[in-house]
Amino acid sequence: MDTALMAIIKIISKEKFMQQVDWISYLKLRAAYGTVGNNAGASAYAYWDLYAMGTKYTEQTILYRAQIADPSIKWETTKSFDIGLEGTLFNDRLNFAVCYFDKRSTDLLFAVPLPLSAGSSIWGGSAPATPYTVNKESGKGPAWANSLFEDNAE
């Protein structure tokens, strides 16, 4: 998955129609959207059946399934959107910022250990149960942020 980002910034206070508004010293509108992918939650071959060799109680070498395939595995994707209005008023004496941020993740990767009854295998007592990697939907909802404080009041 490639990372993609797009951002736009517009200094509104520099526009001709704002020249008559003397109580607004600076006004900026910004917006950004981006996506990023991640596959760290899954092994490199999570979409394949993997087999391993080992010994059990008889000291004979056996071949067993070490990982169950999931051909529908895809990268996690996180999408974020941000828009904000920032500015200063009254000859730079009052600063403000109002922002909206939304970050959502989809297709989250989780390695789920399966029980023996599902075809899992545990050999030697120290190996984990056969992992099965799955994608899940999740996300963080939107958030608002704002600040209003005096600055340079002399």
Short mmCIF file of C-alpha atoms in Angstrom, two decimals:
data_model
loop_
_atom_site.label_atom_id
_atom_site.label_comp_id
_atom_site.label_asym_id
_atom_site.label_seq_id
_atom_site.Cartn_x
_atom_site.Cartn_y
_atom_site.Cartn_z
CA MET A 1 0.00 0.00 0.00
CA ASP A 2 1.35 3.37 -0.90
CA THR A 3 1.11 6.39 1.32
CA ALA A 4 -0.89 9.25 -0.16
CA LEU A 5 -1.27 12.77 1.17
CA MET A 6 -2.91 15.90 -0.12
CA ALA A 7 -2.95 19.26 1.68
CA ILE A 8 -4.29 22.69 0.81
CA ILE A 9 -3.59 25.94 2.62
CA LYS A 10 -5.21 29.27 1.78
CA ILE A 11 -4.27 32.54 3.45
CA ILE A 12 -7.67 34.23 3.36
CA SER A 13 -6.46 37.48 4.93
CA LYS A 14 -4.33 38.21 1.82
CA GLU A 15 -7.37 38.23 -0.50
CA LYS A 16 -8.65 41.55 -1.87
CA PHE A 17 -12.10 41.20 -0.31
CA MET A 18 -10.48 40.97 3.17
CA GLN A 19 -8.45 44.21 2.86
CA GLN A 20 -11.35 46.29 4.24
CA VAL A 21 -11.72 44.08 7.33
CA ASP A 22 -9.20 45.69 9.64
CA TRP A 23 -9.98 43.74 12.83
CA ILE A 24 -8.78 40.45 11.22
CA SER A 25 -4.96 40.48 11.20
CA TYR A 26 -4.41 36.99 9.79
CA LEU A 27 -6.76 34.25 8.65
CA LYS A 28 -5.74 30.85 7.27
CA LEU A 29 -7.86 27.90 6.08
CA ARG A 30 -6.15 24.52 5.83
CA ALA A 31 -7.31 21.05 4.85
CA ALA A 32 -5.51 17.72 4.53
CA TYR A 33 -6.39 14.15 3.60
CA GLY A 34 -4.11 11.15 3.69
CA THR A 35 -3.95 7.38 3.71
CA VAL A 36 -1.26 5.07 5.01
CA GLY A 37 -0.96 1.29 4.93
CA ASN A 38 0.52 -1.16 7.40
CA ASN A 39 1.12 -4.89 7.31
CA ALA A 40 3.05 -5.27 10.57
CA GLY A 41 0.16 -7.13 12.24
CA ALA A 42 0.54 -10.15 9.96
CA SER A 43 3.39 -12.42 9.06
CA ALA A 44 4.98 -12.08 5.63
CA TYR A 45 3.11 -15.15 4.39
CA ALA A 46 -0.23 -14.81 6.21
CA TYR A 47 -2.14 -15.64 3.03
CA TRP A 48 -0.42 -19.07 2.68
CA ASP A 49 -0.79 -22.39 4.46
CA LEU A 50 2.55 -23.00 6.12
CA TYR A 51 3.90 -26.33 7.31
CA ALA A 52 6.76 -27.13 9.65
CA MET A 53 8.69 -30.19 10.72
CA GLY A 54 9.04 -31.22 14.34
CA THR A 55 9.08 -34.11 16.77
CA LYS A 56 6.55 -35.20 19.32
CA TYR A 57 6.59 -37.92 21.96
CA THR A 58 8.01 -40.69 19.77
CA GLU A 59 11.02 -38.61 18.67
CA GLN A 60 9.97 -39.20 15.06
CA THR A 61 9.97 -36.26 12.70
CA ILE A 62 6.51 -35.19 11.60
CA LEU A 63 5.11 -32.58 9.24
CA TYR A 64 2.37 -30.38 10.72
CA ARG A 65 0.44 -27.27 9.74
CA ALA A 66 2.08 -24.23 11.31
CA GLN A 67 -0.25 -21.58 9.85
CA ILE A 68 -3.70 -21.60 8.28
CA ALA A 69 -4.01 -19.57 5.07
CA ASP A 70 -6.28 -16.60 4.56
CA PRO A 71 -6.21 -15.53 0.90
CA SER A 72 -8.41 -12.50 1.61
CA ILE A 73 -5.78 -10.76 3.79
CA LYS A 74 -5.09 -7.17 2.81
CA TRP A 75 -3.14 -4.29 4.28
CA GLU A 76 -4.48 -2.23 7.15
CA THR A 77 -5.46 1.21 5.94
CA THR A 78 -5.66 4.37 8.01
CA LYS A 79 -7.40 7.37 6.47
CA SER A 80 -7.25 10.79 8.07
CA PHE A 81 -8.98 14.08 7.30
CA ASP A 82 -8.19 17.42 8.90
CA ILE A 83 -9.63 20.87 8.32
CA GLY A 84 -8.92 23.98 10.34
CA LEU A 85 -9.35 27.73 10.50
CA GLU A 86 -6.59 29.67 12.25
CA GLY A 87 -6.07 33.36 12.71
CA THR A 88 -5.26 36.42 14.74
CA LEU A 89 -7.53 39.33 15.49
CA PHE A 90 -7.20 42.93 16.68
CA ASN A 91 -3.62 43.63 15.52
CA ASP A 92 -2.35 40.15 16.51
CA ARG A 93 -3.56 40.47 20.12
CA LEU A 94 -5.92 37.48 20.02
CA ASN A 95 -5.12 34.11 18.45
CA PHE A 96 -7.66 31.41 17.63
CA ALA A 97 -7.80 28.01 15.98
CA VAL A 98 -10.77 25.76 15.25
CA CYS A 99 -9.98 22.31 13.84
CA TYR A 100 -11.83 19.15 12.88
CA PHE A 101 -9.94 15.85 12.68
CA ASP A 102 -11.22 12.42 11.63
CA LYS A 103 -9.00 9.31 11.62
CA ARG A 104 -10.36 5.88 10.74
CA SER A 105 -8.62 2.54 10.36
CA THR A 106 -10.01 -0.35 8.33
CA ASP A 107 -8.96 -3.93 7.74
CA LEU A 108 -7.00 -4.14 11.00
CA LEU A 109 -4.78 -7.22 11.15
CA PHE A 110 -4.97 -9.59 14.13
CA ALA A 111 -3.31 -12.97 14.64
CA VAL A 112 -5.95 -15.13 16.30
CA PRO A 113 -4.79 -18.37 17.95
CA LEU A 114 -7.12 -21.22 17.04
CA PRO A 115 -8.07 -24.04 19.42
CA LEU A 116 -7.02 -27.63 18.76
CA SER A 117 -10.61 -28.46 17.81
CA ALA A 118 -10.30 -26.11 14.82
CA GLY A 119 -7.30 -27.93 13.39
CA SER A 120 -4.67 -26.09 15.36
CA SER A 121 -1.51 -27.78 16.53
CA ILE A 122 0.78 -27.33 19.49
CA TRP A 123 4.05 -29.24 19.36
CA GLY A 124 6.66 -29.39 22.09
CA GLY A 125 4.60 -27.40 24.58
CA SER A 126 6.31 -24.07 23.91
CA ALA A 127 4.98 -23.28 20.44
CA PRO A 128 1.83 -21.14 20.24
CA ALA A 129 -1.38 -22.44 18.76
CA THR A 130 -1.65 -22.25 14.98
CA PRO A 131 -2.21 -18.58 14.14
CA TYR A 132 -4.93 -17.41 11.80
CA THR A 133 -4.67 -13.80 10.68
CA VAL A 134 -7.90 -11.88 10.10
CA ASN A 135 -8.92 -8.38 9.04
CA LYS A 136 -11.32 -6.41 11.25
CA GLU A 137 -13.06 -3.06 10.87
CA SER A 138 -12.39 -0.41 13.46
CA GLY A 139 -11.73 3.27 13.71
CA LYS A 140 -11.58 6.39 15.73
CA GLY A 141 -14.38 8.81 15.16
CA PRO A 142 -14.18 12.53 14.50
CA ALA A 143 -12.79 15.02 16.99
CA TRP A 144 -13.00 18.78 17.40
CA ALA A 145 -10.22 20.94 18.75
CA ASN A 146 -10.22 24.64 19.40
CA SER A 147 -8.16 27.18 21.23
CA LEU A 148 -8.66 30.80 22.04
CA PHE A 149 -6.05 32.71 23.98
CA GLU A 150 -4.53 36.15 24.19
CA ASP A 151 -1.10 36.74 22.84
CA ASN A 152 1.16 39.79 22.66
CA ALA A 153 -1.17 41.86 24.85
CA GLU A 154 1.10 44.67 25.95
#
